[in-house]
């Protein structure tokens, strides 16, 4: 594949995006009317024409999450190597369900995940797979933990267990766990919300009390989620204390590092993830802070046998899926047919190198600090505490929702609303390695101006 034409197109898109609006103004009627009028698929259209049209729709009808002033929900700008990887994978249409069909793809994934597992401090015998995202990885963690803690779960199901299993997390943890409790049959009531301290970190004393009470009430506690970078506020739970507690109590410790996990590549930041190396399983999304395209999560687990037990399948018709020294994803993960998910991370790591990645992550962290300082200097109150580039803020008499409407209408930046201790605030997260210090200062100036004009004043 020739890189040059690709690079040229990639740069054109970046330049166009940065000069254009961050969010669209379009109605559902407009889009549906356009598609209905134009696309009944009754006659052939020239490829060039439909590609141009699709790109025009993408450019005008979506929030541009790769815009340098999108300070949003962990959706990253993407690197050239990761985009090239996507095209390569599609062209060769690699099938990674079993090793034999794609030794190349499978070994590249194994190599990449093994390298990253070592960065997390997991032992060499741990196992890892790429997933569709953090949600599939968190779901895998719950399924594997159930199979590990309750060996009869796989054959007899939850109703075969003598007591109802329950799991522990804080209100700040990812809300996908409610959905996971529902779909696994645990039931949403099996999710126990543990109190947080003043800084929104999981309170281990509260956890201990809750586990004790549940056991006394006949429940079977089995898993604790520690977040390494919560979605709303970027808080890192006390991972070493959670690990210690789980060890004492025989509970599975799952570290949800969907966004924050990338910090292990930064010498300056990795200390904040201390304790993650004790986790039984880890979720980390490459499609967040590793800046690769959507659909690239990762699930790491130190208990290889439990993963094999949770996802075992009888696959007599898939050649070589049963035995041998190699690893078949279809008997070790939720997916069956499997896309070559990991090439985008492999190519990006190979091209940028570990220090290139660290520089990218630290750049965004510095911008987070710059944003915090600039906001504080002009009278905004910072309401969250994290070393990661995620800033929650407000000011007296601010109505965050109304302020965000004005901010978005003026196309100053894209930010979201979050709650800190029940209070609505504005949430800004640096997710783009192309965002500059100038962007940050102009955004804060723009917000100050808006506030002076009375926007979002309750
Ligand atoms: C984003 C996120 C998830 C969910 O991951 P997806 O990739 O969106 O499925 C889970 N946990 C945390 C902490 C997250 O930030």
Short mmCIF file of C-alpha atoms and ligand atoms in Angstrom, two decimals:
data_model
loop_
_atom_site.label_atom_id
_atom_site.label_comp_id
_atom_site.label_asym_id
_atom_site.label_seq_id
_atom_site.Cartn_x
_atom_site.Cartn_y
_atom_site.Cartn_z
CA UNK A 1 0.00 0.00 0.00
CA UNK A 2 1.23 3.46 -0.90
CA UNK A 3 1.36 5.78 2.11
CA UNK A 4 1.63 9.09 0.30
CA UNK A 5 -1.85 9.50 -1.19
CA UNK A 6 -3.25 8.37 2.14
CA UNK A 7 -1.22 10.82 4.12
CA UNK A 8 -2.27 13.58 1.78
CA UNK A 9 -5.98 12.78 2.26
CA UNK A 10 -5.52 12.40 6.00
CA UNK A 11 -3.95 15.82 6.30
CA UNK A 12 -6.58 17.40 4.09
CA UNK A 13 -9.29 16.04 6.40
CA UNK A 14 -7.50 17.35 9.51
CA UNK A 15 -7.08 20.82 8.00
CA UNK A 16 -10.70 21.00 6.80
CA UNK A 17 -12.02 19.80 10.13
CA UNK A 18 -10.03 22.24 12.23
CA UNK A 19 -11.31 25.14 10.10
CA UNK A 20 -14.95 24.05 10.22
CA UNK A 21 -17.70 23.78 12.82
CA UNK A 22 -17.37 21.39 15.78
CA UNK A 23 -20.99 20.38 15.91
CA UNK A 24 -23.74 20.18 13.30
CA UNK A 25 -27.02 21.95 12.99
CA UNK A 26 -29.24 19.46 11.22
CA UNK A 27 -32.68 18.02 11.80
CA UNK A 28 -33.63 14.39 11.59
CA UNK A 29 -36.16 15.27 8.86
CA UNK A 30 -33.43 16.83 6.76
CA UNK A 31 -31.24 13.72 6.91
CA UNK A 32 -34.05 11.24 6.39
CA UNK A 33 -35.52 13.25 3.52
CA UNK A 34 -32.14 13.43 1.83
CA UNK A 35 -31.47 9.70 2.16
CA UNK A 36 -34.97 8.74 1.02
CA UNK A 37 -34.84 10.98 -2.03
CA UNK A 38 -31.40 9.98 -3.09
CA UNK A 39 -30.82 6.43 -2.04
CA UNK A 40 -33.43 3.88 -3.08
CA UNK A 41 -30.61 1.71 -4.46
CA UNK A 42 -32.39 1.19 -7.76
CA UNK A 43 -29.58 2.23 -10.03
CA UNK A 44 -25.82 2.20 -9.87
CA UNK A 45 -24.10 5.39 -8.86
CA UNK A 46 -20.46 6.13 -9.65
CA UNK A 47 -18.25 5.23 -6.70
CA UNK A 48 -16.55 8.60 -6.78
CA UNK A 49 -19.89 10.35 -6.45
CA UNK A 50 -21.15 8.27 -3.50
CA UNK A 51 -17.84 8.53 -1.66
CA UNK A 52 -17.89 12.32 -2.04
CA UNK A 53 -21.45 12.38 -0.83
CA UNK A 54 -20.77 10.14 2.18
CA UNK A 55 -17.83 12.30 3.16
CA UNK A 56 -19.93 15.44 2.85
CA UNK A 57 -22.52 13.90 5.19
CA UNK A 58 -19.83 13.01 7.72
CA UNK A 59 -18.37 16.46 7.51
CA UNK A 60 -21.60 18.34 8.04
CA UNK A 61 -23.83 15.99 10.03
CA UNK A 62 -21.82 14.91 13.06
CA UNK A 63 -20.03 16.20 16.12
CA UNK A 64 -16.40 16.36 14.97
CA UNK A 65 -14.77 14.44 17.79
CA UNK A 66 -11.36 14.83 16.14
CA UNK A 67 -11.68 18.63 16.11
CA UNK A 68 -8.94 20.23 18.28
CA UNK A 69 -11.63 22.04 20.29
CA UNK A 70 -13.70 18.96 21.02
CA UNK A 71 -13.12 18.58 24.77
CA UNK A 72 -15.44 15.68 25.12
CA UNK A 73 -16.15 12.13 26.06
CA UNK A 74 -12.83 10.28 25.54
CA UNK A 75 -13.39 10.11 21.76
CA UNK A 76 -9.89 10.71 20.44
CA UNK A 77 -8.30 12.24 17.41
CA UNK A 78 -6.71 9.39 15.46
CA UNK A 79 -3.19 8.87 14.19
CA UNK A 80 -2.29 8.20 10.55
CA UNK A 81 -0.85 4.69 11.19
CA UNK A 82 -4.04 3.61 12.96
CA UNK A 83 -6.18 4.79 10.06
CA UNK A 84 -3.97 3.03 7.53
CA UNK A 85 -4.24 -0.13 9.63
CA UNK A 86 -8.03 -0.01 9.30
CA UNK A 87 -7.85 0.07 5.53
CA UNK A 88 -5.31 -2.76 5.37
CA UNK A 89 -7.42 -4.95 7.63
CA UNK A 90 -10.52 -4.32 5.55
CA UNK A 91 -8.73 -5.07 2.27
CA UNK A 92 -7.31 -8.37 3.45
CA UNK A 93 -10.44 -9.10 5.51
CA UNK A 94 -8.47 -11.11 8.05
CA UNK A 95 -10.47 -13.62 10.10
CA UNK A 96 -8.96 -14.01 13.55
CA UNK A 97 -11.43 -16.46 15.10
CA UNK A 98 -8.81 -19.19 15.09
CA UNK A 99 -5.05 -19.15 14.82
CA UNK A 100 -4.73 -21.20 11.64
CA UNK A 101 -6.73 -18.83 9.46
CA UNK A 102 -4.65 -15.81 10.38
CA UNK A 103 -1.35 -16.67 12.05
CA UNK A 104 -0.13 -13.15 11.17
CA UNK A 105 -3.03 -11.31 12.74
CA UNK A 106 -3.18 -13.55 15.78
CA UNK A 107 0.52 -13.31 16.53
CA UNK A 108 0.58 -9.53 15.99
CA UNK A 109 -2.27 -9.17 18.49
CA UNK A 110 -0.62 -11.55 20.97
CA UNK A 111 2.64 -9.65 20.72
CA UNK A 112 1.04 -6.23 21.16
CA UNK A 113 -1.17 -7.29 24.07
CA UNK A 114 1.69 -9.13 25.76
CA UNK A 115 3.84 -6.02 25.58
CA UNK A 116 1.08 -3.92 27.09
CA UNK A 117 0.27 -6.52 29.77
CA UNK A 118 3.88 -6.25 30.91
CA UNK A 119 3.50 -2.44 31.09
CA UNK A 120 0.53 -2.99 33.40
CA UNK A 121 2.73 -5.24 35.51
CA UNK A 122 0.72 -8.39 34.84
CA UNK A 123 2.56 -11.74 34.95
CA UNK A 124 3.76 -13.34 31.71
CA UNK A 125 1.16 -16.13 31.89
CA UNK A 126 -1.75 -13.68 31.76
CA UNK A 127 -4.02 -13.62 28.77
CA UNK A 128 -5.52 -10.76 26.79
CA UNK A 129 -7.85 -10.19 23.87
CA UNK A 130 -9.02 -7.25 21.85
CA UNK A 131 -12.68 -6.39 22.31
CA UNK A 132 -15.21 -4.13 20.60
CA UNK A 133 -14.69 -1.67 23.45
CA UNK A 134 -14.62 -1.19 27.20
CA UNK A 135 -18.14 -2.49 27.63
CA UNK A 136 -17.31 -5.87 26.11
CA UNK A 137 -14.14 -5.98 28.23
CA UNK A 138 -16.08 -5.20 31.42
CA UNK A 139 -18.69 -7.80 30.47
CA UNK A 140 -15.90 -10.33 29.91
CA UNK A 141 -14.51 -9.52 33.36
CA UNK A 142 -17.84 -10.27 35.01
CA UNK A 143 -18.30 -13.50 33.04
CA UNK A 144 -14.79 -14.74 33.77
CA UNK A 145 -15.02 -13.77 37.44
CA UNK A 146 -18.32 -15.66 37.78
CA UNK A 147 -16.75 -18.73 36.15
CA UNK A 148 -13.69 -18.44 38.38
CA UNK A 149 -15.42 -17.87 41.71
CA UNK A 150 -18.37 -20.23 41.06
CA UNK A 151 -17.11 -23.25 39.07
CA UNK A 152 -20.69 -24.56 38.62
CA UNK A 153 -21.88 -21.28 37.01
CA UNK A 154 -21.00 -22.39 33.46
CA UNK A 155 -23.08 -25.58 33.49
CA UNK A 156 -25.89 -24.83 35.90
CA UNK A 157 -26.16 -21.06 35.59
CA UNK A 158 -26.85 -18.60 38.37
CA UNK A 159 -29.79 -20.63 39.62
CA UNK A 160 -27.43 -23.48 40.36
CA UNK A 161 -25.57 -21.36 42.92
CA UNK A 162 -26.38 -21.59 46.62
CA UNK A 163 -26.41 -17.79 47.05
CA UNK A 164 -26.99 -14.80 44.76
CA UNK A 165 -23.71 -13.19 43.64
CA UNK A 166 -23.24 -9.43 43.94
CA UNK A 167 -20.58 -6.95 42.87
CA UNK A 168 -19.27 -3.64 44.21
CA UNK A 169 -18.48 -0.29 42.67
CA UNK A 170 -19.03 3.40 43.30
CA UNK A 171 -21.54 5.75 41.78
CA UNK A 172 -18.64 7.15 39.75
CA UNK A 173 -17.90 3.80 38.05
CA UNK A 174 -19.08 3.22 34.50
CA UNK A 175 -22.84 2.80 34.38
CA UNK A 176 -22.46 0.00 31.86
CA UNK A 177 -22.14 -2.37 34.82
CA UNK A 178 -25.89 -2.07 35.40
CA UNK A 179 -26.47 -3.30 31.88
CA UNK A 180 -23.93 -6.08 32.41
CA UNK A 181 -25.71 -7.17 35.61
CA UNK A 182 -28.94 -7.27 33.64
CA UNK A 183 -27.64 -9.25 30.67
CA UNK A 184 -25.62 -11.76 32.70
CA UNK A 185 -28.70 -12.59 34.75
CA UNK A 186 -27.19 -11.25 37.97
CA UNK A 187 -29.90 -8.63 37.98
CA UNK A 188 -29.44 -4.92 38.45
CA UNK A 189 -29.98 -5.22 42.19
CA UNK A 190 -26.80 -7.28 42.43
CA UNK A 191 -24.83 -4.06 41.80
CA UNK A 192 -23.84 -2.56 45.16
CA UNK A 193 -22.94 1.11 45.26
CA UNK A 194 -20.15 1.78 47.72
CA UNK A 195 -19.64 5.23 49.23
CA UNK A 196 -16.91 7.55 48.03
CA UNK A 197 -14.72 9.91 50.01
CA UNK A 198 -14.56 13.67 49.59
CA UNK A 199 -12.47 13.28 46.42
CA UNK A 200 -14.94 10.76 44.92
CA UNK A 201 -12.62 7.79 45.48
CA UNK A 202 -14.01 4.44 46.56
CA UNK A 203 -14.09 4.27 50.36
CA UNK A 204 -12.63 0.93 51.40
CA UNK A 205 -14.16 1.03 54.90
CA UNK A 206 -17.58 1.44 53.36
CA UNK A 207 -16.77 -1.45 51.01
CA UNK A 208 -15.78 -3.65 53.95
CA UNK A 209 -18.98 -2.86 55.85
CA UNK A 210 -21.13 -3.48 52.81
CA UNK A 211 -19.52 -6.83 52.01
CA UNK A 212 -19.91 -7.96 55.61
CA UNK A 213 -23.55 -6.99 55.71
CA UNK A 214 -24.31 -8.68 52.38
CA UNK A 215 -22.65 -11.90 53.51
CA UNK A 216 -24.68 -11.82 56.70
CA UNK A 217 -27.79 -11.35 54.57
CA UNK A 218 -26.98 -14.47 52.51
CA UNK A 219 -25.52 -12.86 49.38
CA UNK A 220 -22.34 -14.09 47.71
CA UNK A 221 -20.03 -11.10 47.03
CA UNK A 222 -17.63 -11.94 44.20
CA UNK A 223 -16.22 -8.85 42.45
CA UNK A 224 -15.07 -5.29 43.13
CA UNK A 225 -14.58 -2.72 40.39
CA UNK A 226 -11.82 -0.17 40.94
CA UNK A 227 -11.83 2.61 38.34
CA UNK A 228 -8.57 4.04 37.09
CA UNK A 229 -10.00 7.23 35.63
CA UNK A 230 -13.76 7.52 36.10
CA UNK A 231 -15.80 8.64 33.13
CA UNK A 232 -17.33 11.78 34.63
CA UNK A 233 -14.48 13.09 36.77
CA UNK A 234 -11.28 11.12 35.97
CA UNK A 235 -10.88 9.92 39.53
CA UNK A 236 -8.53 7.03 40.28
CA UNK A 237 -9.78 4.75 43.04
CA UNK A 238 -7.31 3.56 45.77
CA UNK A 239 -6.23 0.53 43.73
CA UNK A 240 -3.63 -0.89 46.19
CA UNK A 241 -6.16 -0.83 49.05
CA UNK A 242 -8.88 -2.41 46.92
CA UNK A 243 -6.41 -5.09 45.82
CA UNK A 244 -5.46 -5.82 49.41
CA UNK A 245 -9.09 -6.01 50.50
CA UNK A 246 -9.99 -8.33 47.62
CA UNK A 247 -7.06 -10.60 48.45
CA UNK A 248 -8.14 -10.85 52.09
CA UNK A 249 -11.76 -11.49 51.22
CA UNK A 250 -11.32 -13.79 48.21
CA UNK A 251 -12.98 -11.33 45.83
CA UNK A 252 -12.14 -10.68 42.18
CA UNK A 253 -10.51 -7.27 41.64
CA UNK A 254 -11.38 -5.77 38.28
CA UNK A 255 -9.58 -2.55 37.32
CA UNK A 256 -11.57 -0.48 34.83
CA UNK A 257 -8.87 1.61 33.17
CA UNK A 258 -10.82 2.14 29.96
CA UNK A 259 -9.54 5.67 29.49
CA UNK A 260 -6.83 6.14 32.14
CA UNK A 261 -4.95 2.92 31.33
CA UNK A 262 -2.86 4.62 28.66
CA UNK A 263 -1.09 6.47 31.48
CA UNK A 264 1.06 3.34 32.04
CA UNK A 265 3.10 4.44 29.02
CA UNK A 266 4.04 7.74 30.65
CA UNK A 267 6.91 7.69 33.16
CA UNK A 268 5.39 10.85 34.66
CA UNK A 269 1.90 9.42 35.11
CA UNK A 270 2.24 5.68 35.60
CA UNK A 271 2.72 6.03 39.36
CA UNK A 272 -0.91 7.09 39.61
CA UNK A 273 -1.96 3.63 38.42
CA UNK A 274 0.00 1.81 41.14
CA UNK A 275 -1.93 -1.23 42.30
CA UNK A 276 -3.29 -2.04 38.85
CA UNK A 277 -0.69 -4.82 38.65
CA UNK A 278 -2.60 -6.70 41.37
CA UNK A 279 -5.84 -6.76 39.39
CA UNK A 280 -7.38 -10.08 38.43
CA UNK A 281 -8.57 -8.40 35.24
CA UNK A 282 -8.15 -5.04 33.52
CA UNK A 283 -10.19 -3.15 30.94
CA UNK A 284 -8.34 -0.68 28.75
CA UNK A 285 -9.66 0.98 25.59
CA UNK A 286 -7.22 1.68 22.79
CA UNK A 287 -9.98 3.73 21.16
CA UNK A 288 -9.75 6.28 23.93
CA UNK A 289 -6.39 7.62 25.05
CA UNK A 290 -4.35 5.47 22.64
CA UNK A 291 -5.90 7.55 19.86
CA UNK A 292 -6.93 4.79 17.47
CA UNK A 293 -10.30 4.53 15.66
CA UNK A 294 -13.46 3.26 17.38
CA UNK A 295 -14.02 -0.39 18.15
CA UNK A 296 -10.72 -1.21 19.87
CA UNK A 297 -10.97 -2.26 23.51
CA UNK A 298 -8.77 -4.70 25.43
CA UNK A 299 -9.40 -7.25 28.14
CA UNK A 300 -6.50 -8.49 30.27
CA UNK A 301 -6.73 -11.31 32.79
CA UNK A 302 -4.16 -13.05 34.97
CA UNK A 303 -6.20 -16.29 35.18
CA UNK A 304 -5.76 -17.98 31.82
CA UNK A 305 -7.68 -21.12 32.84
CA UNK A 306 -10.68 -19.14 33.98
CA UNK A 307 -10.85 -17.28 30.68
CA UNK A 308 -10.72 -20.61 28.82
CA UNK A 309 -13.47 -21.96 31.06
CA UNK A 310 -15.72 -18.92 30.62
CA UNK A 311 -15.53 -18.91 26.82
CA UNK A 312 -14.96 -22.55 25.93
CA UNK A 313 -16.73 -23.80 22.83
CA UNK A 314 -17.07 -27.10 21.03
CA UNK A 315 -15.62 -26.35 17.65
CA UNK A 316 -15.07 -29.59 15.81
CA UNK A 317 -15.53 -27.89 12.44
CA UNK A 318 -12.94 -25.18 12.99
CA UNK A 319 -9.61 -26.71 12.12
CA UNK A 320 -7.01 -26.55 14.82
CA UNK A 321 -9.28 -24.72 17.25
CA UNK A 322 -9.09 -27.40 19.91
CA UNK A 323 -5.50 -28.03 20.72
CA UNK A 324 -1.89 -27.20 20.13
CA UNK A 325 0.47 -24.60 21.52
CA UNK A 326 -1.39 -21.72 19.90
CA UNK A 327 -4.21 -19.58 21.05
CA UNK A 328 -7.63 -19.40 19.44
CA UNK A 329 -9.60 -16.25 20.26
CA UNK A 330 -12.93 -17.96 19.64
CA UNK A 331 -12.42 -20.25 22.64
CA UNK A 332 -11.08 -17.42 24.83
CA UNK A 333 -13.43 -14.48 24.18
CA UNK A 334 -17.05 -13.55 23.61
CA UNK A 335 -16.64 -13.09 19.85
CA UNK A 336 -16.71 -15.80 17.20
CA UNK A 337 -15.89 -14.37 13.78
CA UNK A 338 -13.32 -11.81 14.70
CA UNK A 339 -12.00 -8.76 12.92
CA UNK A 340 -8.29 -7.97 13.13
CA UNK A 341 -8.96 -5.32 15.76
CA UNK A 342 -5.41 -4.93 17.02
CA UNK A 343 -3.49 -3.87 13.92
CA UNK A 344 -4.37 -0.20 14.50
CA UNK A 345 -2.65 -0.26 17.89
CA UNK A 346 0.30 -2.31 16.64
CA UNK A 347 1.00 0.05 13.72
CA UNK A 348 0.60 3.14 15.89
CA UNK A 349 2.92 1.78 18.58
CA UNK A 350 5.45 0.69 15.97
CA UNK A 351 5.39 4.06 14.25
CA UNK A 352 5.34 6.36 17.28
CA UNK A 353 7.30 4.20 19.70
CA UNK A 354 6.72 4.09 23.43
CA UNK A 355 8.31 7.51 23.97
CA UNK A 356 6.23 9.02 21.17
CA UNK A 357 3.12 7.76 22.90
CA UNK A 358 4.31 9.05 26.26
CA UNK A 359 4.91 12.48 24.71
CA UNK A 360 1.40 12.50 23.23
CA UNK A 361 -0.20 11.59 26.55
CA UNK A 362 1.90 14.03 28.55
CA UNK A 363 1.14 16.83 26.09
CA UNK A 364 -2.58 16.34 26.73
CA UNK A 365 -1.97 16.17 30.47
CA UNK A 366 -0.13 19.51 30.34
CA UNK A 367 -3.04 21.02 28.43
CA UNK A 368 -5.38 19.74 31.14
CA UNK A 369 -3.24 21.54 33.72
CA UNK A 370 -3.20 24.69 31.57
CA UNK A 371 -6.97 24.56 31.28
CA UNK A 372 -7.34 24.18 35.06
CA UNK A 373 -5.04 27.15 35.69
CA UNK A 374 -6.65 29.39 33.08
CA UNK A 375 -10.13 28.66 34.41
CA UNK A 376 -9.14 29.24 38.03
CA UNK A 377 -7.41 32.49 37.07
CA UNK A 378 -10.66 33.84 35.65
CA UNK A 379 -12.92 32.96 38.52
CA UNK A 380 -14.17 29.47 37.67
CA UNK A 381 -14.20 26.84 40.42
CA UNK A 382 -12.62 23.48 39.72
CA UNK A 383 -14.72 20.74 41.31
CA UNK A 384 -12.80 17.51 40.60
CA UNK A 385 -9.34 16.25 41.54
CA UNK A 386 -7.35 14.12 39.12
CA UNK A 387 -3.85 14.03 37.62
CA UNK A 388 -5.49 13.25 34.25
CA UNK A 389 -6.57 15.95 31.76
CA UNK A 390 -10.22 16.06 32.76
CA UNK A 391 -11.56 19.24 34.33
CA UNK A 392 -14.98 19.72 35.93
CA UNK A 393 -15.88 23.31 36.75
CA UNK A 394 -18.62 25.74 37.51
CA UNK A 395 -19.11 29.17 39.02
CA UNK A 396 -21.62 30.81 41.25
CA UNK A 397 -25.04 31.16 39.60
CA UNK A 398 -23.98 29.08 36.59
CA UNK A 399 -26.58 26.86 34.95
CA UNK A 400 -24.24 24.40 33.17
CA UNK A 401 -26.86 23.07 30.73
CA UNK A 402 -27.82 26.57 29.54
CA UNK A 403 -24.17 27.61 29.39
CA UNK A 404 -23.30 24.59 27.24
CA UNK A 405 -26.09 25.46 24.78
CA UNK A 406 -24.53 28.90 24.33
CA UNK A 407 -20.99 27.48 24.14
CA UNK A 408 -22.03 25.03 21.44
CA UNK A 409 -24.11 27.55 19.49
CA UNK A 410 -21.10 29.83 19.30
CA UNK A 411 -18.89 26.85 18.29
CA UNK A 412 -16.29 27.80 20.89
CA UNK A 413 -15.71 24.20 21.99
CA UNK A 414 -17.60 20.99 22.65
CA UNK A 415 -17.90 20.08 26.32
CA UNK A 416 -20.37 17.99 28.29
CA UNK A 417 -22.27 18.17 31.54
CA UNK A 418 -21.40 16.01 34.54
CA UNK A 419 -22.42 15.78 38.16
CA UNK A 420 -20.00 16.12 41.04
CA UNK A 421 -21.59 15.16 44.37
CA UNK A 422 -24.96 15.59 42.74
CA UNK A 423 -24.22 19.11 41.52
CA UNK A 424 -24.27 19.74 37.75
CA UNK A 425 -20.98 21.07 36.36
CA UNK A 426 -19.30 21.59 33.00
CA UNK A 427 -16.88 18.79 32.04
CA UNK A 428 -13.95 19.29 29.65
CA UNK A 429 -11.53 16.53 28.73
CA UNK A 430 -8.51 16.91 26.44
CA UNK A 431 -8.81 13.95 24.07
CA UNK A 432 -6.88 15.26 21.09
CA UNK A 433 -3.09 15.23 20.77
CA UNK A 434 -3.42 18.02 18.18
CA UNK A 435 -5.07 20.45 20.59
CA UNK A 436 -2.68 23.31 21.39
CA UNK A 437 -2.12 25.67 24.27
CA UNK A 438 -3.52 28.44 22.04
CA UNK A 439 -6.74 26.44 21.62
CA UNK A 440 -7.04 26.16 25.39
CA UNK A 441 -6.50 29.88 25.99
CA UNK A 442 -8.89 30.93 23.24
CA UNK A 443 -11.53 28.55 24.57
CA UNK A 444 -11.25 30.00 28.09
CA UNK A 445 -11.37 33.54 26.70
CA UNK A 446 -14.45 32.59 24.71
CA UNK A 447 -16.11 31.19 27.82
CA UNK A 448 -15.26 34.26 29.88
CA UNK A 449 -16.78 36.43 27.18
CA UNK A 450 -19.95 34.30 27.11
CA UNK A 451 -20.27 34.54 30.87
CA UNK A 452 -19.86 38.32 30.78
CA UNK A 453 -22.66 38.47 28.24
CA UNK A 454 -24.83 36.62 30.74
CA UNK A 455 -25.00 33.23 29.03
CA UNK A 456 -25.96 30.37 31.34
CA UNK A 457 -26.55 32.65 34.31
CA UNK A 458 -29.24 31.13 36.53
C1 LIG B 1 -15.69 4.45 28.13
C2 LIG B 1 -15.70 3.67 29.36
C3 LIG B 1 -16.27 2.40 29.41
C4 LIG B 1 -17.05 1.83 28.25
O1 LIG B 1 -16.21 1.60 27.17
P1 LIG B 1 -16.75 1.60 25.66
O2 LIG B 1 -15.51 1.49 24.89
O3 LIG B 1 -17.49 2.89 25.48
O4 LIG B 1 -17.65 0.43 25.52
C5 LIG B 1 -16.15 1.68 30.58
N1 LIG B 1 -15.51 2.18 31.64
C6 LIG B 1 -14.96 3.41 31.66
C7 LIG B 1 -14.24 3.90 32.88
C8 LIG B 1 -15.04 4.20 30.50
O5 LIG B 1 -14.48 5.42 30.51
#
